XYZ file of C-alpha atoms in Angstrom:
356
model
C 52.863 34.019 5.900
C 53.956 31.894 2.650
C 54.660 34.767 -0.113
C 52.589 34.261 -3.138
C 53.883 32.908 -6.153
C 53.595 35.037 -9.225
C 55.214 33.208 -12.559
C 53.859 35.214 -14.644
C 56.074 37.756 -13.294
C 59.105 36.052 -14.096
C 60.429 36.528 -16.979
C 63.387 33.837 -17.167
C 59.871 31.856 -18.530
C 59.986 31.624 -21.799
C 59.050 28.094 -23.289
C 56.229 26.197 -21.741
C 54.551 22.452 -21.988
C 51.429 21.893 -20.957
C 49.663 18.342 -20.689
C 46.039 17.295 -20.979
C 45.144 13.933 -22.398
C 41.658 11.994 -21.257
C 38.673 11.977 -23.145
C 37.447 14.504 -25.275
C 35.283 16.906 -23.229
C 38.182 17.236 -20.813
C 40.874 18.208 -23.117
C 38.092 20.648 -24.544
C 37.435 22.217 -21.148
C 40.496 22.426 -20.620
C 41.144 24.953 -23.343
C 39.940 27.494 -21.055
C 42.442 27.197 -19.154
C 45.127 27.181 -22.015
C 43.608 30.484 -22.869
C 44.596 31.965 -19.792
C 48.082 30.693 -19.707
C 48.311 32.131 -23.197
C 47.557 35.527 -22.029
C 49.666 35.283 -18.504
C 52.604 34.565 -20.475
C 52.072 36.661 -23.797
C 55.649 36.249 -24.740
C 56.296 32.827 -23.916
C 56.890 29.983 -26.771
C 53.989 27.456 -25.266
C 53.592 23.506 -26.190
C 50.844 21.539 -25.921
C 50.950 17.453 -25.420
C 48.018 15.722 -26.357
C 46.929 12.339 -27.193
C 46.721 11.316 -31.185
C 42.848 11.280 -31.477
C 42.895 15.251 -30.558
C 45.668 16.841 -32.666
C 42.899 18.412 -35.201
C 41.126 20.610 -32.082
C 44.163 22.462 -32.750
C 45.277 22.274 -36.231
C 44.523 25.345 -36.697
C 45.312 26.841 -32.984
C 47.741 30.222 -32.808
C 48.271 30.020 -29.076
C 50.584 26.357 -29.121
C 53.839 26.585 -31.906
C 53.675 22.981 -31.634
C 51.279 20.225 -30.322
C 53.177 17.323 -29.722
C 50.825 13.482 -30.094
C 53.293 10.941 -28.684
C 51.154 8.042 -27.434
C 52.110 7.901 -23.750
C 49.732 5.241 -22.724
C 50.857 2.127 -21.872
C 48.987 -0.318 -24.466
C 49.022 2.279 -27.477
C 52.024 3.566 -26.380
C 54.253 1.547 -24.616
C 58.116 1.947 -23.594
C 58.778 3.303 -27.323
C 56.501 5.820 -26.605
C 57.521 6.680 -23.202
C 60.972 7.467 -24.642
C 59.791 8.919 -27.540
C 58.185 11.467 -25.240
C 61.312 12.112 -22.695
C 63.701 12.794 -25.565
C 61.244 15.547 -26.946
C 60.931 17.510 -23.273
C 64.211 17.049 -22.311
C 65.432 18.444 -26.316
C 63.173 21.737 -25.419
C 64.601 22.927 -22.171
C 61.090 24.176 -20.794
C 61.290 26.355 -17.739
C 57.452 25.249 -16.621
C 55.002 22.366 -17.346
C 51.986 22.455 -16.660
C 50.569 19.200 -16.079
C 46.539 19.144 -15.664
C 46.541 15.858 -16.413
C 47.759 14.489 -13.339
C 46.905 11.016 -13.195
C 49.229 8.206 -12.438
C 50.325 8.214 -16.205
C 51.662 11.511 -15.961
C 52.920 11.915 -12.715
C 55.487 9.312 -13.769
C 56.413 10.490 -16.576
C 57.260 14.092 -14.223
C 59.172 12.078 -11.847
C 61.368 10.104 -14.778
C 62.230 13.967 -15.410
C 62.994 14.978 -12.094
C 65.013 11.802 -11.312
C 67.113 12.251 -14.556
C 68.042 15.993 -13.680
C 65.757 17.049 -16.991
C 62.912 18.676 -15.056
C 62.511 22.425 -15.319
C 62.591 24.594 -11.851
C 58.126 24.410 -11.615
C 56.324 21.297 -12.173
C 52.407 22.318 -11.722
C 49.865 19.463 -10.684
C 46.346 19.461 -9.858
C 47.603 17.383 -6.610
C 49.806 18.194 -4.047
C 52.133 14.933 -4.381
C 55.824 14.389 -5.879
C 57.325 15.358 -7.904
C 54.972 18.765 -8.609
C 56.296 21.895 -7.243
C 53.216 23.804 -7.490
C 49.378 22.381 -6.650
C 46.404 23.552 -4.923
C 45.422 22.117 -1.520
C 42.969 19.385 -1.468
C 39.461 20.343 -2.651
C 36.355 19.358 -0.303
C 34.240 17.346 -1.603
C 32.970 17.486 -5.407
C 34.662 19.275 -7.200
C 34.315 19.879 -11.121
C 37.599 19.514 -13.346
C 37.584 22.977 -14.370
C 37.185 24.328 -10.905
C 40.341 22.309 -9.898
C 42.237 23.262 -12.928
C 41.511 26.883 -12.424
C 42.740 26.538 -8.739
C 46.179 25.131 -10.204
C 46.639 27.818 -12.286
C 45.981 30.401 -9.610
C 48.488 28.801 -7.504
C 50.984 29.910 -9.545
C 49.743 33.283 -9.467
C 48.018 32.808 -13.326
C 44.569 34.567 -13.463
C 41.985 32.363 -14.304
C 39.377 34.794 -16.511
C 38.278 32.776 -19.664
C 34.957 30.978 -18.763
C 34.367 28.469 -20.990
C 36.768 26.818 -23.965
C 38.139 28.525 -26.677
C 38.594 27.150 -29.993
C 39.992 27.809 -32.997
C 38.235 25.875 -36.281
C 40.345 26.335 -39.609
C 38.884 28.071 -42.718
C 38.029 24.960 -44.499
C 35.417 24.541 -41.005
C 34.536 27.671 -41.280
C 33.446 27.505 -44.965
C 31.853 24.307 -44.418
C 29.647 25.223 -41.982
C 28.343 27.983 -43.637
C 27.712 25.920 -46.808
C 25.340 23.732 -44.929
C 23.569 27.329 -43.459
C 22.882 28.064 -46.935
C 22.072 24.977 -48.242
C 19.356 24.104 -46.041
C 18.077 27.704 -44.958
C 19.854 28.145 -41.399
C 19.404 31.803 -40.549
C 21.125 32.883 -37.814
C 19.023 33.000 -34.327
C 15.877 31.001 -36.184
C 17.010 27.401 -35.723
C 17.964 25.035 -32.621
C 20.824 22.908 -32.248
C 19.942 19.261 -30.724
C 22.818 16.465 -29.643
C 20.931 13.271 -28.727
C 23.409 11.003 -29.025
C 26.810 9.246 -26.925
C 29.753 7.531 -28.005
C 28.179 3.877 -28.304
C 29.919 2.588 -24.486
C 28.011 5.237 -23.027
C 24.482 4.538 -24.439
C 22.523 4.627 -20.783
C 23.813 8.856 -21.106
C 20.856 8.936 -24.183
C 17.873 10.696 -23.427
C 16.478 9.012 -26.118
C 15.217 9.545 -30.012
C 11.449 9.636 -29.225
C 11.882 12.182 -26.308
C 14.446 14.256 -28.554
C 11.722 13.882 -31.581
C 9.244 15.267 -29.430
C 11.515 18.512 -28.102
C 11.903 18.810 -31.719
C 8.448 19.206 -32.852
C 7.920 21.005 -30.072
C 10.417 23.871 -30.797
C 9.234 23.884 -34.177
C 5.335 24.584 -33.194
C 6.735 27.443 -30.526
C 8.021 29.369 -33.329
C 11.864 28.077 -34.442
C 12.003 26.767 -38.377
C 14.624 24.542 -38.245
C 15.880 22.264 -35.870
C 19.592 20.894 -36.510
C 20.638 17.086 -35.461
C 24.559 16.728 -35.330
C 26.630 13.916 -34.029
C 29.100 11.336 -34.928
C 29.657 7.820 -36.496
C 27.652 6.145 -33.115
C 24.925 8.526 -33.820
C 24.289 8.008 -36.934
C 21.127 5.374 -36.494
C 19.666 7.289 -33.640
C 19.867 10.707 -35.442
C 17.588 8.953 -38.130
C 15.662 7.960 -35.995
C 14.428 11.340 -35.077
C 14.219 12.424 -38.668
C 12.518 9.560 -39.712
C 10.085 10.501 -36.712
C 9.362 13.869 -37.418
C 9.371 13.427 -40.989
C 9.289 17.035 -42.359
C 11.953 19.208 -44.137
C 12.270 21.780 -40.772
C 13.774 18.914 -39.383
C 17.789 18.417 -40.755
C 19.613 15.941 -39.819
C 23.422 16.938 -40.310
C 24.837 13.680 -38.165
C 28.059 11.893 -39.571
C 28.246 15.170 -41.936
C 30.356 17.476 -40.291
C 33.535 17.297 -38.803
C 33.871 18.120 -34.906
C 35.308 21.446 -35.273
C 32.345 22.535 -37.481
C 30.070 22.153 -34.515
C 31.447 25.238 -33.407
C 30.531 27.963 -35.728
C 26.876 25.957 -36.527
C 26.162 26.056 -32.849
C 27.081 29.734 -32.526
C 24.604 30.533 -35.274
C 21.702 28.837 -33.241
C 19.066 29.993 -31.001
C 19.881 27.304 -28.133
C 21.326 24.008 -27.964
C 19.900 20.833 -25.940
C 22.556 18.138 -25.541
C 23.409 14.680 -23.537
C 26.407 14.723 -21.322
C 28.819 14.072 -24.340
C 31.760 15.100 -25.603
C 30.094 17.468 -28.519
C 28.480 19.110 -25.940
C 32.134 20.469 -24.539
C 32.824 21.633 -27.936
C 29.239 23.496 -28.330
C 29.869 25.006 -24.957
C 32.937 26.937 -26.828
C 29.716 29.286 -28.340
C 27.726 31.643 -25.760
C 24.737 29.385 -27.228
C 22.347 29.220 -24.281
C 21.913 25.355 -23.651
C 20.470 22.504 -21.844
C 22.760 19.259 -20.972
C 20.747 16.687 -19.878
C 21.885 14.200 -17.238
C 21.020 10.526 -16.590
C 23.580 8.048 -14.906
C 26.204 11.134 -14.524
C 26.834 13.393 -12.011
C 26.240 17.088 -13.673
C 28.393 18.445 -10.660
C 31.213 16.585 -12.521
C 30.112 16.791 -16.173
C 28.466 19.954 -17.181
C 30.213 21.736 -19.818
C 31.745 25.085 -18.459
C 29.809 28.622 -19.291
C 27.246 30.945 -17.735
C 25.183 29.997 -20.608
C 24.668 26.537 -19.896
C 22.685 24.642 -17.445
C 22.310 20.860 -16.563
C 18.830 18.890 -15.795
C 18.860 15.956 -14.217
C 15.449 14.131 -12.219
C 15.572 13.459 -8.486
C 14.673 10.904 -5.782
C 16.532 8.087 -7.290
C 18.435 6.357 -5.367
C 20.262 4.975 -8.133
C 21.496 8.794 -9.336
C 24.696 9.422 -10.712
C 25.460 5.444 -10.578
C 27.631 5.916 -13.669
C 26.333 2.423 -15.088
C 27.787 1.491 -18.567
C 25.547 -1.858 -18.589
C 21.621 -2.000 -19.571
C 19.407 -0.655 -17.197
C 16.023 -2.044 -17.558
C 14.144 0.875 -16.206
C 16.771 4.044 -17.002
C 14.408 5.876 -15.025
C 16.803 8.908 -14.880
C 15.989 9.527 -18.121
C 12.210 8.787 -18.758
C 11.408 10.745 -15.802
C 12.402 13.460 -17.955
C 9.956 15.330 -20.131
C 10.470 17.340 -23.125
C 8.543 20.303 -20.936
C 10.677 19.741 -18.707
C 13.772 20.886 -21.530
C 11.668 24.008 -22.299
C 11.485 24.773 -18.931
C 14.981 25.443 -18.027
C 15.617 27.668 -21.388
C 15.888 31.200 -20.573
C 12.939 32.790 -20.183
C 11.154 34.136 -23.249
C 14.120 32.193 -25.613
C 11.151 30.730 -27.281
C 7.696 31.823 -28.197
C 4.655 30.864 -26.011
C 6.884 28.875 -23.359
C 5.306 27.603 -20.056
C-alpha cells in the first residue's frame, strides 16, 4: 500500500508558488483553495502568480507576501515574458508549486524548470502527466474545478476545509461600500442584490433585463425595499434598462459604480443575491449571501459558484442544453423558459414574505 503523502508535515517547506491564471471566476474560486494552503502551511512564505488583469483581488491580501503578474501567455506575453517569469522562480528557490492551473501553458513552463535543474522536489498538478510529482487520479466524468482542485490538494495530504472563496477587499472598498449603504438607505438584511449582466462575448449567458425587471418588482411587492443592480462596463446599458423599467427610487442601480472588490461587503449586507453565470457572481459567492445563479447555454455542473448557500437553475428538455454557444440564438429558449417564479422558487424557504 502507497504511504500517504503529508507536506504539510514537512517542515524543510518553507517558501511556496502557487499558479492560477484563466478567467476571473476561476482564479476567484480558486481562493478557497489558497485559503487552505495558507492554513496547512502557517509558517511558510507563500507566492501567488497571476495574470495582470487580477493583481487588485489581492492588493490587499495577507496570506501571499508577493503576487507576482508576469504575462505568461503567448500573444500578451511572449518569449520576454516567458523569461521574465523563469528568472523570478528560479531567484526564489521554492520547495513546492502548486500549479492549479494546469493547462498546456503551464505545464511547460514546469517542465522548462525541471529540464533546467530549477524545479523544486514537488510539482502539484491537477493531472497526472510530466513533469508534476503530485496529482489526483483521473476524475469520472464531470467534474467541477473546485472539486478537482480540492482533490490536488488532498493528494498532498493538505486538508481541503474552506468552502467557498475568501477575499480580502482593502479599506478604501470597505469605506466605499458603506458610503453607498448610507447614501441610498441599504439596511442590512432589507435589500436584494441582482447581477443581470455578462461580459459582452458571453451575451446568450443573460437572462435578460425584462425578466430581471420583473424579479425586481417582484421582490419589492413581497416585502424587500431596495433592490441593488451591480455590474461592470458591459453592463452598463442593460442595468438601465431595468431601472428605466421599474422606474421607482427602491430600485438602485449601482452598475459601472463600484469597483469589483466592493461587491463583496455590499453583497454580504443583502438579503439574497440572484445572478447569471458570471464572473461577479464568483466574487458574491465569497459572502454566505443565499443566492440563485441562473443558467442558460452553460453547464451549472461546471459553473456554479462554490458555497452551501448557493444554488443553480437551469430549464430542461432541451436538447440544445449546455451547448456553450457564443453566437445569436434566435430562440435562447434556455432562458425564456425561465420565469421570475421560477427565481423565487428556489430561495430558501420563508427568505421572503408571502413566497409560493
Amino acid at each position: 500500500m502507497k504511504t500517504p503523502i503529508d507536506l504539510p508535515a514537512d517542515s524543510s517547506i518553507r517558501r511556496i508558488l502557487v499558479l492560477k491564471w484563466s478567467a476571473m471566476g476561476d482564479v476567484v474560486i480558486s481562493s478557497a483553495l489558497f485559503e487552505d494552503i495558507r492554513r496547512a502551511f502557517p509558517a511558510a512564505t507563500l507566492d501567488l502568480h497571476t495574470l495582470p488583469p487580477w493583481a487588485g483581488l489581492f492588493r490587499h491580501d495577507p496570506r501571499f507576501a508577493e503576487v507576482c503578474t508576469i504575462d505568461v501567455r503567448r500573444k500578451q506575453g511572449g518569449l520576454r515574458g516567458l523569461l521574465a517569469w523563469l528568472r523570478f522562480v528560479r531567484s526564489r528557490r521554492y520547495d513546492l508549486i502548486v500549479d492549479l492551473q494546469s493547462n498546456d501553458r503551464s505545464r511547460s513552463l514546469m517542465t522548462l524548470l525541471k529540464l533546467t535543474g530549477a524545479a523544486p522536489r514537488h510539482l502539484m498538478g491537477n493531472h497526472r502527466r510530466f513533469p508534476y510529482t503530485l496529482a489526483p487520479e483521473p476524475a469520472a466524468g464531470v467534474i467541477h474545478a473546485f472539486d478537482l482542485q480540492q482533490e490536488t490538494l488532498r493528494v498532498g495530504g493538505i486538508p481541503t476545509v474552506t468552502p467557498r472563496p475568501v477575499l480580502y477587499p482593502g479599506p478604501e472598498h470597505l469605506a466605499h461600500a458603506q458610503e453607498l449603504q448610507r447614501q441610498f438607505g441599504l439596511e442590512a438584511d432589507n435589500y436584494a442584490v441582482l447581477l443581470p449582466g455578462s461580459q459582452a462575448a458571453g451575451r446568450l449567458k443573460r437572462w435578460g433585463w425584462e425578466r430581471y425587471a420583473a424579479l425586481a418588482g417582484l421582490l419589492h411587492q413581497r416585502g424587500l425595499a431596495k433592490v441593488v443592480l451591480l455590474g461592470g462596463p458591459d453592463e452598463i446599458e442593460e442595468c438601465a434598462r431595468i431601472a428605466d423599467r421599474c422606474g421607482s427610487d427602491w430600485l438602485v442601480n449601482l452598475c459601472g459604480q463600484t469597483q469589483i472588490l466592493e461587491l463583496v461587503p455590499l453583497c454580504a449586507g443583502a438579503r439574497l443575491i440572484v445572478a447569471n453565470d458570471t464572473g461577479t457572481a464568483h466574487v458574491a459567492s465569497a459572502t454566505p449571501t443565499p443566492m440563485v445563479v441562473i443558467c442558460g447555454p452553460t453547464d451549472p455542473l461546471r459553473v456554479k459558484p462554490v458555497g452551501e448557500n448557493v444554488v443553480a437553475l437551469q430549464t430542461t428538455g432541451l436538447a440544445c442544453i449546455n451547448c456553450y454557444c457564443k453566437a445569436p440564438c434566435e430562440h435562447h429558449s434556455c432562458m425564456v423558459r425561465i420565469t421570475p417564479e421560477m427565481v423565487l422558487a428556489r430561495l430558501p424557504e420563508g427568505l421572503i414574505a408571502g413566497r409560493s
